[in-house]
Tab-separated table of C-alpha atoms in Angstrom:
chain	number	residue	atom	x	y	z
A	1	VAL	CA	-5.396	-6.462	-11.002
A	2	LEU	CA	-7.969	-5.632	-13.685
A	3	SER	CA	-7.558	-1.858	-13.580
A	4	ARG	CA	-5.638	0.598	-11.416
A	5	PRO	CA	-5.797	4.411	-11.362
A	6	SER	CA	-2.751	6.279	-12.657
A	7	THR	CA	-2.513	8.156	-9.348
A	8	CYS	CA	-2.729	6.175	-6.111
A	9	ARG	CA	-2.347	8.321	-3.013
A	10	VAL	CA	-3.515	5.834	-0.382
A	11	GLN	CA	-3.848	2.053	-0.261
A	12	SER	CA	-5.889	-0.345	1.817
A	13	THR	CA	-4.105	-1.953	4.769
A	14	GLY	CA	-5.107	-4.224	7.634
A	15	GLY	CA	-7.353	-2.397	10.092
A	16	ASP	CA	-8.863	-0.060	7.478
A	17	LYS	CA	-12.603	0.287	7.095
A	18	ILE	CA	-13.180	-0.224	3.370
A	19	GLN	CA	-16.153	0.003	1.009
A	20	VAL	CA	-16.315	-2.241	-2.068
A	21	HIS	CA	-18.591	-3.237	-4.909
A	22	TYR	CA	-18.293	-6.866	-5.953
A	23	VAL	CA	-19.664	-9.751	-7.974
A	24	GLY	CA	-19.171	-13.315	-6.715
A	25	ARG	CA	-19.265	-16.318	-9.070
A	26	LEU	CA	-18.763	-20.040	-8.919
A	27	THR	CA	-16.253	-21.542	-11.351
A	28	ASP	CA	-19.087	-22.382	-13.769
A	29	GLY	CA	-19.848	-18.652	-14.051
A	30	LYS	CA	-22.994	-18.683	-11.924
A	31	ILE	CA	-23.394	-15.477	-9.867
A	32	PHE	CA	-24.191	-16.219	-6.228
A	33	ASP	CA	-23.926	-12.693	-4.803
A	34	GLN	CA	-23.362	-9.084	-5.876
A	35	SER	CA	-23.492	-5.725	-4.141
A	36	ALA	CA	-25.246	-4.025	-7.089
A	37	THR	CA	-28.554	-5.728	-6.234
A	38	ARG	CA	-28.503	-3.967	-2.850
A	39	GLY	CA	-27.702	-0.603	-4.404
A	40	GLU	CA	-24.829	0.264	-2.049
A	41	PRO	CA	-21.219	-0.776	-1.415
A	42	PHE	CA	-20.367	-3.448	1.144
A	43	GLU	CA	-18.400	-2.073	4.109
A	44	PHE	CA	-16.173	-4.022	6.475
A	45	ARG	CA	-12.955	-3.799	8.493
A	46	LEU	CA	-10.053	-5.342	6.541
A	47	GLY	CA	-8.044	-7.986	8.382
A	48	SER	CA	-10.497	-8.380	11.255
A	49	GLY	CA	-12.093	-11.666	10.185
A	50	GLN	CA	-15.403	-10.087	9.181
A	51	VAL	CA	-15.099	-11.643	5.709
A	52	ILE	CA	-13.592	-14.827	4.293
A	53	LYS	CA	-9.830	-15.087	4.595
A	54	GLY	CA	-9.370	-14.811	0.820
A	55	TRP	CA	-10.826	-11.298	0.971
A	56	ASP	CA	-8.682	-10.232	3.923
A	57	LEU	CA	-5.601	-11.351	1.974
A	58	GLY	CA	-6.654	-10.332	-1.517
A	59	LEU	CA	-7.859	-6.787	-0.863
A	60	GLU	CA	-4.723	-5.469	0.853
A	61	GLY	CA	-2.749	-2.815	-0.973
A	62	MET	CA	-5.640	-1.669	-3.195
A	63	CYS	CA	-6.021	1.889	-4.453
A	64	VAL	CA	-9.384	3.623	-4.460
A	65	SER	CA	-11.069	2.784	-7.826
A	66	GLU	CA	-8.780	-0.224	-8.367
A	67	ARG	CA	-10.482	-3.422	-9.587
A	68	ARG	CA	-9.186	-6.906	-8.846
A	69	ARG	CA	-10.222	-10.457	-9.679
A	70	LEU	CA	-9.750	-12.862	-6.783
A	71	THR	CA	-9.744	-16.616	-7.333
A	72	ILE	CA	-10.167	-18.080	-3.864
A	73	PRO	CA	-9.621	-21.753	-3.026
A	74	PRO	CA	-12.042	-23.491	-0.629
A	75	ASN	CA	-9.688	-23.324	2.383
A	76	LEU	CA	-9.712	-19.504	2.133
A	77	ALA	CA	-13.477	-19.374	1.499
A	78	TYR	CA	-16.242	-21.587	2.971
A	79	GLY	CA	-14.381	-24.892	2.984
A	80	LYS	CA	-16.080	-28.260	3.255
A	81	LYS	CA	-19.271	-26.787	4.720
A	82	GLY	CA	-20.104	-24.390	1.897
A	83	ALA	CA	-22.725	-21.720	2.630
A	84	GLY	CA	-26.352	-22.802	2.850
A	85	GLY	CA	-27.819	-23.766	-0.483
A	86	VAL	CA	-25.828	-21.091	-2.324
A	87	ILE	CA	-22.177	-22.163	-2.190
A	88	PRO	CA	-21.490	-25.917	-2.397
A	89	PRO	CA	-18.856	-27.686	-0.288
A	90	ASP	CA	-15.226	-27.333	-1.403
A	91	ALA	CA	-16.105	-24.535	-3.830
A	92	THR	CA	-13.521	-22.306	-5.467
A	93	LEU	CA	-14.936	-18.775	-5.654
A	94	ILE	CA	-14.220	-15.990	-8.141
A	95	PHE	CA	-14.823	-12.374	-7.176
A	96	GLU	CA	-14.476	-9.149	-9.108
A	97	VAL	CA	-14.025	-6.391	-6.543
A	98	GLU	CA	-13.745	-2.604	-6.886
A	99	LEU	CA	-12.507	-0.524	-3.952
A	100	VAL	CA	-14.921	2.411	-3.710
A	101	GLN	CA	-13.703	4.256	-0.642
A	102	LEU	CA	-11.402	4.140	2.389
A	103	PRO	CA	-13.449	6.093	4.957
A	104	ASP	CA	-10.687	5.927	7.581
A	105	LYS	CA	-8.202	7.579	5.234
A	106	VAL	CA	-10.261	10.413	3.808
A	107	VAL	CA	-8.139	13.570	3.583
A	108	ILE	CA	-9.049	17.077	2.549
A	109	VAL	CA	-8.230	17.498	-1.144
A	110	ASP	CA	-6.089	20.578	-0.526
A	111	GLU	CA	-4.001	18.603	1.950
A	112	GLU	CA	-3.797	15.418	-0.096
A	113	PRO	CA	-0.109	14.557	-0.548
A	114	GLU	CA	1.334	13.743	-3.946
A	115	ARG	CA	3.006	10.332	-4.066
A	116	ARG	CA	5.899	11.915	-5.938
A	117	PRO	CA	6.122	15.477	-4.591
A	118	ALA	CA	8.337	17.966	-6.349
A	119	PRO	CA	11.190	19.199	-4.166
A	120	THR	CA	10.438	22.382	-2.267
A	121	PRO	CA	12.933	25.265	-1.878
A	122	GLU	CA	13.618	24.114	1.672
A	123	VAL	CA	15.065	20.802	0.448
A	124	SER	CA	16.567	21.871	-2.857
A	125	THR	CA	20.037	22.040	-1.353
A	126	SER	CA	21.728	19.169	0.412
A	127	PRO	CA	20.551	18.929	4.043
A	128	THR	CA	23.020	17.981	6.756
A	129	LYS	CA	20.692	15.456	8.398
A	130	LEU	CA	17.655	13.348	7.556
A	131	VAL	CA	14.432	15.284	7.009
A	132	SER	CA	11.311	13.238	7.744
A	133	GLN	CA	7.766	14.539	7.235
A	134	THR	CA	4.559	12.561	7.843
A	135	LEU	CA	2.160	12.929	4.904
A	136	VAL	CA	-0.645	10.589	6.011
A	137	ARG	CA	-1.065	8.899	9.387
A	138	PRO	CA	-3.952	6.553	10.289
A	139	ALA	CA	-6.371	7.573	13.035
A	140	THR	CA	-5.332	4.583	15.125
A	141	CYS	CA	-1.800	3.210	15.374
A	142	SER	CA	-1.653	-0.206	17.033
A	143	SER	CA	2.038	-0.898	16.357
A	144	LEU	CA	5.192	0.933	15.288
A	145	ALA	CA	8.046	-0.305	13.114
A	146	THR	CA	11.104	-0.981	15.259
A	147	THR	CA	14.572	-2.499	14.839
A	148	GLY	CA	14.280	-6.189	14.082
A	149	ASP	CA	10.894	-5.932	12.381
A	150	THR	CA	10.420	-7.195	8.826
A	151	VAL	CA	8.396	-4.523	7.023
A	152	SER	CA	6.602	-4.221	3.674
A	153	VAL	CA	6.586	-0.802	2.018
A	154	HIS	CA	5.711	0.944	-1.210
A	155	TYR	CA	8.017	3.777	-2.216
A	156	THR	CA	9.091	6.163	-4.929
A	157	GLY	CA	12.594	7.628	-5.064
A	158	GLN	CA	13.582	10.897	-6.755
A	159	LEU	CA	16.679	12.964	-7.244
A	160	ILE	CA	16.611	16.587	-6.132
A	161	ASP	CA	15.606	17.685	-9.659
A	162	ALA	CA	12.456	15.509	-9.284
A	163	LYS	CA	13.750	12.803	-11.672
A	164	LYS	CA	12.408	9.418	-10.557
A	165	PHE	CA	15.063	6.715	-10.270
A	166	ASP	CA	13.110	3.886	-8.641
A	167	SER	CA	9.589	2.916	-7.535
A	168	SER	CA	8.068	-0.260	-6.126
A	169	LEU	CA	4.751	0.837	-7.653
A	170	ASP	CA	6.231	0.475	-11.141
A	171	ARG	CA	7.084	-3.149	-10.333
A	172	GLY	CA	3.641	-3.773	-8.877
A	173	GLU	CA	4.843	-5.322	-5.628
A	174	PRO	CA	5.938	-4.023	-2.205
A	175	PHE	CA	9.550	-3.988	-1.064
A	176	VAL	CA	10.240	-6.151	2.016
A	177	PHE	CA	13.238	-5.764	4.313
A	178	LYS	CA	14.307	-6.128	7.937
A	179	LEU	CA	14.969	-2.951	9.917
A	180	GLY	CA	18.348	-2.645	11.566
A	181	GLU	CA	20.239	-5.190	9.475
A	182	GLY	CA	21.835	-2.807	6.974
A	183	ALA	CA	19.703	-4.115	4.116
A	184	VAL	CA	18.813	-0.535	3.118
A	185	ILE	CA	20.516	2.851	3.231
A	186	ARG	CA	20.933	4.426	6.652
A	187	GLY	CA	18.426	7.154	5.820
A	188	TRP	CA	15.764	4.481	5.453
A	189	GLU	CA	16.783	2.734	8.676
A	190	GLU	CA	16.256	6.016	10.522
A	191	GLY	CA	13.274	7.268	8.522
A	192	VAL	CA	11.104	4.142	8.539
A	193	ALA	CA	11.601	3.415	12.244
A	194	GLY	CA	8.596	4.562	14.249
A	195	MET	CA	6.129	4.448	11.341
A	196	CYS	CA	2.571	3.131	11.814
A	197	VAL	CA	1.036	0.654	9.392
A	198	GLY	CA	-0.746	2.802	6.795
A	199	GLU	CA	1.472	5.839	7.421
A	200	SER	CA	3.180	7.663	4.544
A	201	ARG	CA	6.329	9.728	5.000
A	202	LEU	CA	8.458	12.028	2.897
A	203	LEU	CA	12.158	11.364	3.511
A	204	VAL	CA	14.871	13.742	2.324
A	205	VAL	CA	18.122	11.812	2.677
A	206	PRO	CA	21.502	13.592	2.552
A	207	PRO	CA	24.381	11.867	0.701
A	208	HIS	CA	26.146	10.545	3.801
A	209	LEU	CA	22.954	8.651	4.778
A	210	ALA	CA	22.432	7.408	1.200
A	211	TYR	CA	25.103	6.389	-1.364
A	212	GLY	CA	27.720	9.038	-0.563
A	213	LYS	CA	30.523	9.929	-2.927
A	214	ARG	CA	30.210	6.727	-4.967
A	215	GLY	CA	26.582	7.022	-6.055
A	216	VAL	CA	25.089	4.033	-7.878
A	217	GLY	CA	26.202	3.454	-11.455
A	218	ASN	CA	24.427	5.718	-13.921
A	219	VAL	CA	21.319	5.943	-11.719
A	220	ILE	CA	22.363	7.953	-8.667
A	221	PRO	CA	25.210	10.451	-9.065
A	222	PRO	CA	27.907	11.008	-6.438
A	223	ASP	CA	26.968	13.142	-3.412
A	224	ALA	CA	23.247	12.962	-4.305
A	225	THR	CA	20.482	14.010	-1.938
A	226	LEU	CA	17.565	11.597	-2.384
A	227	ILE	CA	13.837	12.157	-1.865
A	228	PHE	CA	11.557	9.243	-1.030
A	229	THR	CA	7.856	8.893	-0.374
A	230	VAL	CA	7.371	5.723	1.660
A	231	GLN	CA	4.152	4.041	2.793
A	232	LEU	CA	4.334	1.310	5.430
A	233	LEU	CA	1.969	-1.466	4.337
A	234	LYS	CA	2.654	-4.187	6.862
A	235	ILE	CA	4.824	-5.215	9.813
A	236	ASN	CA	5.394	-8.952	9.338
């Protein structure tokens, strides 16, 4: 990651139509292709095999305006054949890529969810059951997370006073777990089930579906209601 915006409301996932600007170089620094010469971003469907495999793998989980450098070995690029007279056989390729837009995930600004929403009056007192609200849902939903699935998610967790206690975004990598095996709190087991890849949900988890009377050390107090924003990135 070369640069990443401070606020990242949506991320690229498999199946998204994405628009990027890029520069492609050989390892000796020679530029063999760049979108700037065409004057417009390059658009393709992520994960559908329209581009080299290194792109399908390397451009997942990007924020709009994020820039990444991808160093792609030959087996994830053009292999032993190369590409015409431009890319030699067995070439390692280096790309600098900026994600310009996710057309499939455009939302009206007024309706754009905050990744870390402040608690509303409706959830400021401890609920008696899980509250789940969909913030963003993709236009097409080919599969749903179910018990037994291994899922990758990004999340942010807050206390009811809006204090953040944990976030996978701060660590820079998704959290992976298997649904239905007790690897996460019960509120997550219930709240993540049924999500589409690319969907974001707000989960308000009462204490008995979280850490109960014990809490967690100095991080989560006893009998705490927890608020999570969760985005499902992948079903493995």
